[in-house]
CSV table of N, CA and C in Angstrom, one decimal:
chain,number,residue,atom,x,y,z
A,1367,UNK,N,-58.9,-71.3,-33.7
A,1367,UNK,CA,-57.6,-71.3,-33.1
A,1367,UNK,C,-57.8,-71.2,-31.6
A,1368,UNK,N,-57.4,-71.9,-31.1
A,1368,UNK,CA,-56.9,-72.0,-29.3
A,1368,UNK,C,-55.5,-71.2,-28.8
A,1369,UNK,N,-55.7,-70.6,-27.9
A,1369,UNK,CA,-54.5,-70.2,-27.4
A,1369,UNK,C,-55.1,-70.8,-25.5
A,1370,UNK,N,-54.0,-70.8,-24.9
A,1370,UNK,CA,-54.2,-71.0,-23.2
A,1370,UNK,C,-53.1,-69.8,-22.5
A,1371,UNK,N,-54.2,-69.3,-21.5
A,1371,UNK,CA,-53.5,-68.5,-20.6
A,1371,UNK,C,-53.9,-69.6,-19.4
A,1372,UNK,N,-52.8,-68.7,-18.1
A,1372,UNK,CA,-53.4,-68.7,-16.4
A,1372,UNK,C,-54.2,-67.5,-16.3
A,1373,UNK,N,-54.8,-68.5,-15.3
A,1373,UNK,CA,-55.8,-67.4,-14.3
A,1373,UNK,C,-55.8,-68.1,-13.4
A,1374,UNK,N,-56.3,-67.1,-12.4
A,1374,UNK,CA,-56.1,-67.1,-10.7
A,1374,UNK,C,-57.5,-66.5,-10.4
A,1375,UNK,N,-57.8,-66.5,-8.9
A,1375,UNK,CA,-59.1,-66.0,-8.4
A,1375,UNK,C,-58.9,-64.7,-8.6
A,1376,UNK,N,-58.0,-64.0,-8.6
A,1376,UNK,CA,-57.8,-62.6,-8.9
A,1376,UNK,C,-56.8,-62.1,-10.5
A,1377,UNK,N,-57.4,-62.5,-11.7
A,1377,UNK,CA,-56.9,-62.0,-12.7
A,1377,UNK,C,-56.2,-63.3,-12.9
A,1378,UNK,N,-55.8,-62.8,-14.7
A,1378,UNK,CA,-55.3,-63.5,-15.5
A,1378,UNK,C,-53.9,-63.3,-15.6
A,1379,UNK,N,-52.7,-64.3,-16.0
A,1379,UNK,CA,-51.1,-63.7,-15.4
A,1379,UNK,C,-51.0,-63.6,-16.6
A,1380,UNK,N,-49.7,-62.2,-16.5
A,1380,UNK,CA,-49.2,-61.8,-17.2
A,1380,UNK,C,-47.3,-61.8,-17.1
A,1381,UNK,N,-46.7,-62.3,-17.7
A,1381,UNK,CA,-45.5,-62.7,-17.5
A,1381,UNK,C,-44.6,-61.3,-17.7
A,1382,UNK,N,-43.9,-61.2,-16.5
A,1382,UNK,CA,-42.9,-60.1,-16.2
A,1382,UNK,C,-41.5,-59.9,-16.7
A,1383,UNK,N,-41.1,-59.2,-17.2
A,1383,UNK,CA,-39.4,-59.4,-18.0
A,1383,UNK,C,-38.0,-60.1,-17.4
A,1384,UNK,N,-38.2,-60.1,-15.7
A,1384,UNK,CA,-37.7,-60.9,-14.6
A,1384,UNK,C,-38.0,-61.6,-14.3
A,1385,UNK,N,-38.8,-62.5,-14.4
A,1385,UNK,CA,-39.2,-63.5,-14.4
A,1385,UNK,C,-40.4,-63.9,-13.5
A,1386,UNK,N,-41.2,-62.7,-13.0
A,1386,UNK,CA,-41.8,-63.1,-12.2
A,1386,UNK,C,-43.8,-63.0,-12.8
A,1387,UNK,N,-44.4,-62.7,-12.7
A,1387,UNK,CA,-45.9,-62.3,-13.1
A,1387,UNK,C,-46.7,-61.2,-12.1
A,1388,UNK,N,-47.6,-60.5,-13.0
A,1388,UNK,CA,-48.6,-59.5,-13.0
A,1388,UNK,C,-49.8,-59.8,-13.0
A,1389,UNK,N,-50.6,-60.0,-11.9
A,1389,UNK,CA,-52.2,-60.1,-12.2
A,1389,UNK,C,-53.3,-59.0,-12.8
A,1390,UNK,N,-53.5,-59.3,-14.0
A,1390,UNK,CA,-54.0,-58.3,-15.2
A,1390,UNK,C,-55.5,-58.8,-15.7
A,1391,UNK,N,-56.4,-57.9,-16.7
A,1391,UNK,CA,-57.4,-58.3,-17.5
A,1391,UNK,C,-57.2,-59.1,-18.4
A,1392,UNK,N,-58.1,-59.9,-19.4
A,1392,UNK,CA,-57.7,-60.6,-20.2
A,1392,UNK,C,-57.3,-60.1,-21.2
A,1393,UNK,N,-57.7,-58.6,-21.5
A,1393,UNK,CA,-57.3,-58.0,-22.4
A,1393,UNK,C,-55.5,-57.6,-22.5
A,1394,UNK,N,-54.7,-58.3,-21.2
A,1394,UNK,CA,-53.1,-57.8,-20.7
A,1394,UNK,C,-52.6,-59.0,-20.8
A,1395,UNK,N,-53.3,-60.3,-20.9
A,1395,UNK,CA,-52.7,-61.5,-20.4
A,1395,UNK,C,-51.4,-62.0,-21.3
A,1396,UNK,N,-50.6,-62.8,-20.5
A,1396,UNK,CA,-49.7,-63.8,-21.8
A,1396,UNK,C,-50.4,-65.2,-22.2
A,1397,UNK,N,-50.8,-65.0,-23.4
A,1397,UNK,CA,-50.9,-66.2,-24.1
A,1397,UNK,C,-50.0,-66.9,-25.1
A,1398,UNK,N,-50.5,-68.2,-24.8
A,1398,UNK,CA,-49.6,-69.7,-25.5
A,1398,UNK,C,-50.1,-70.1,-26.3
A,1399,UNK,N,-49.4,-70.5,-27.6
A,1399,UNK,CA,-50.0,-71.3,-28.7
A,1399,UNK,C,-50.4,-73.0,-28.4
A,1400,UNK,N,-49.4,-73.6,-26.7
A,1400,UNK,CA,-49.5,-74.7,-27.0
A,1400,UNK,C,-49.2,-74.6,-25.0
A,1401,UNK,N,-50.2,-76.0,-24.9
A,1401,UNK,CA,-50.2,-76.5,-24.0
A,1401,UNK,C,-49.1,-76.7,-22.9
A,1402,UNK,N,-47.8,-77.0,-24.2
A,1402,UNK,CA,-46.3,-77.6,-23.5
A,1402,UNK,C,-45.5,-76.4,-24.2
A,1403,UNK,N,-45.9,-75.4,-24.1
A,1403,UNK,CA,-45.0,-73.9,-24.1
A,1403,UNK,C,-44.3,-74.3,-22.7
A,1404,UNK,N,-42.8,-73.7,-22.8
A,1404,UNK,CA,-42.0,-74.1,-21.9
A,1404,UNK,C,-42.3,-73.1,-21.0
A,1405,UNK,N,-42.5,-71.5,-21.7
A,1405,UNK,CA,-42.6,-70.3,-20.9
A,1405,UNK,C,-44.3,-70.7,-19.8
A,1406,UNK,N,-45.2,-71.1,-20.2
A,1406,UNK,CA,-46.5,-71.6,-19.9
A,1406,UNK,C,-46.5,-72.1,-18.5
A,1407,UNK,N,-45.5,-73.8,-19.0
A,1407,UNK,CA,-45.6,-74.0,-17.8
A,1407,UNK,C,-44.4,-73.6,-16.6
A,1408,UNK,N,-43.5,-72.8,-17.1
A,1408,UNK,CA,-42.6,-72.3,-16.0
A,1408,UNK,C,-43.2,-71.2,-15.3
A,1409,UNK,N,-44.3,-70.6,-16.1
A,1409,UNK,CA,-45.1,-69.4,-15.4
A,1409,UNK,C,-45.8,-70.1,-14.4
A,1410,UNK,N,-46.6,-71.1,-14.7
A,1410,UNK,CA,-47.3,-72.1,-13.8
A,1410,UNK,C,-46.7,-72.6,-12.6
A,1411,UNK,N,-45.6,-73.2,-13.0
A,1411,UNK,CA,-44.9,-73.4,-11.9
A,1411,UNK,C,-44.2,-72.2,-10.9
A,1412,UNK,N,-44.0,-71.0,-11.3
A,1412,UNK,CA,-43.9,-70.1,-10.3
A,1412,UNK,C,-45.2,-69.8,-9.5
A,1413,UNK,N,-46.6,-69.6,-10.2
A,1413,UNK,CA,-47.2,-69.4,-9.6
A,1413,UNK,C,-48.2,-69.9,-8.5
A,1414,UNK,N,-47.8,-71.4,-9.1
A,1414,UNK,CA,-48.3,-72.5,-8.1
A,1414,UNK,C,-47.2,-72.5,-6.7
A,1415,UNK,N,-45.8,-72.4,-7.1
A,1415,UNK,CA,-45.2,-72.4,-6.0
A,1415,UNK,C,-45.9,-71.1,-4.7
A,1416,UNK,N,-46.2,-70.5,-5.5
A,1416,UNK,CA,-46.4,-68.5,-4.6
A,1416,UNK,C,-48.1,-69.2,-4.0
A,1417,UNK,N,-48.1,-70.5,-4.5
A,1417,UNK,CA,-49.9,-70.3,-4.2
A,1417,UNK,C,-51.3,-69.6,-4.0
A,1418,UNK,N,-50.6,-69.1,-5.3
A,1418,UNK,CA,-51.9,-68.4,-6.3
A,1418,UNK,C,-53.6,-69.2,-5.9
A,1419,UNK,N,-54.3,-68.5,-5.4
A,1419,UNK,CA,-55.7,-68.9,-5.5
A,1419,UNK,C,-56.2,-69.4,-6.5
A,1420,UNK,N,-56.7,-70.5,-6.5
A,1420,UNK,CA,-57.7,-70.9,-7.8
A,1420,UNK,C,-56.9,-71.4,-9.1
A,1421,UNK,N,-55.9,-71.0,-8.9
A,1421,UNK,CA,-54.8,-71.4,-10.5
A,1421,UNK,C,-55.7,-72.4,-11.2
A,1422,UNK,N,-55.6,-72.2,-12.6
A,1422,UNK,CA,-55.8,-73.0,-13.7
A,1422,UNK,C,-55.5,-72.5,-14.7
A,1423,UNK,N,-55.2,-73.6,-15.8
A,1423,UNK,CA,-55.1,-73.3,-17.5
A,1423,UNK,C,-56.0,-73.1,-17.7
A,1424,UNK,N,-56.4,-72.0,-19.2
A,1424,UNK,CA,-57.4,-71.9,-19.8
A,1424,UNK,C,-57.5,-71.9,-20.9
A,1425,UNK,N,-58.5,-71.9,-21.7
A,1425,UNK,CA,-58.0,-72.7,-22.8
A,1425,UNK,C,-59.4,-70.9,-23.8
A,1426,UNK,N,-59.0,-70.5,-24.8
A,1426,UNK,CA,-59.4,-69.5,-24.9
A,1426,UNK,C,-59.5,-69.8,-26.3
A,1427,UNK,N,-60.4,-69.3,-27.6
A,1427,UNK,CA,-61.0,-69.7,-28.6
A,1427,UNK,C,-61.3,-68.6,-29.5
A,1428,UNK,N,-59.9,-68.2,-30.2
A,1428,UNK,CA,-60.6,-67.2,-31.5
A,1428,UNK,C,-61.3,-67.2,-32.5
A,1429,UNK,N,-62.2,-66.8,-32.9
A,1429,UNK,CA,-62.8,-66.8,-34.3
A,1429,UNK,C,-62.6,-65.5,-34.7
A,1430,UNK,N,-62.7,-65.9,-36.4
A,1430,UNK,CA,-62.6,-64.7,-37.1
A,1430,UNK,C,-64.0,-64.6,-37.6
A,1431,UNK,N,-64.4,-63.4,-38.0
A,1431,UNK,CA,-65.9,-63.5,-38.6
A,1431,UNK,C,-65.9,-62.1,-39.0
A,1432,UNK,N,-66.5,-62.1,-40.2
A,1432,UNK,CA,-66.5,-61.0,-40.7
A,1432,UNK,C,-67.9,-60.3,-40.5
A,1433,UNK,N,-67.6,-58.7,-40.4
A,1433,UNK,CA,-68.8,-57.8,-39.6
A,1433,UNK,C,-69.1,-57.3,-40.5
């Protein structure tokens, strides 16, 4: 399974109830099931407007495995 967050030079965003974002661990972040999540790239596009360092998608890779 794939999910995609943002990340910035300083942390991973985490989307705020106002509409704005939080620079958090990856363990806080908001993740997307899909590339064209509308929330995704509206977060993107705020953060690129603020000119966030470093911005990019990321593309992040669950496995299940049993211990």
């Amino acid at each position: 399974m794939y999910l995609y967050a943002l990340k910035s030079e300083n942390g991973y965003l985490k989307r705020a109830k106002k509409g704005g974002y939080q620079l958090v661990g990856l363990n806080k972040a908001s993740v997307f099931s899909s590339l064209a999540s509308e929330q995704l790239i509206q977060l993107h596009q705020k953060a690129k407007s603020d000119k966030l360092a470093n911005l990019r998608v990321v593309e992040l890779e669950i496995k299940e495995k049993e211990l």
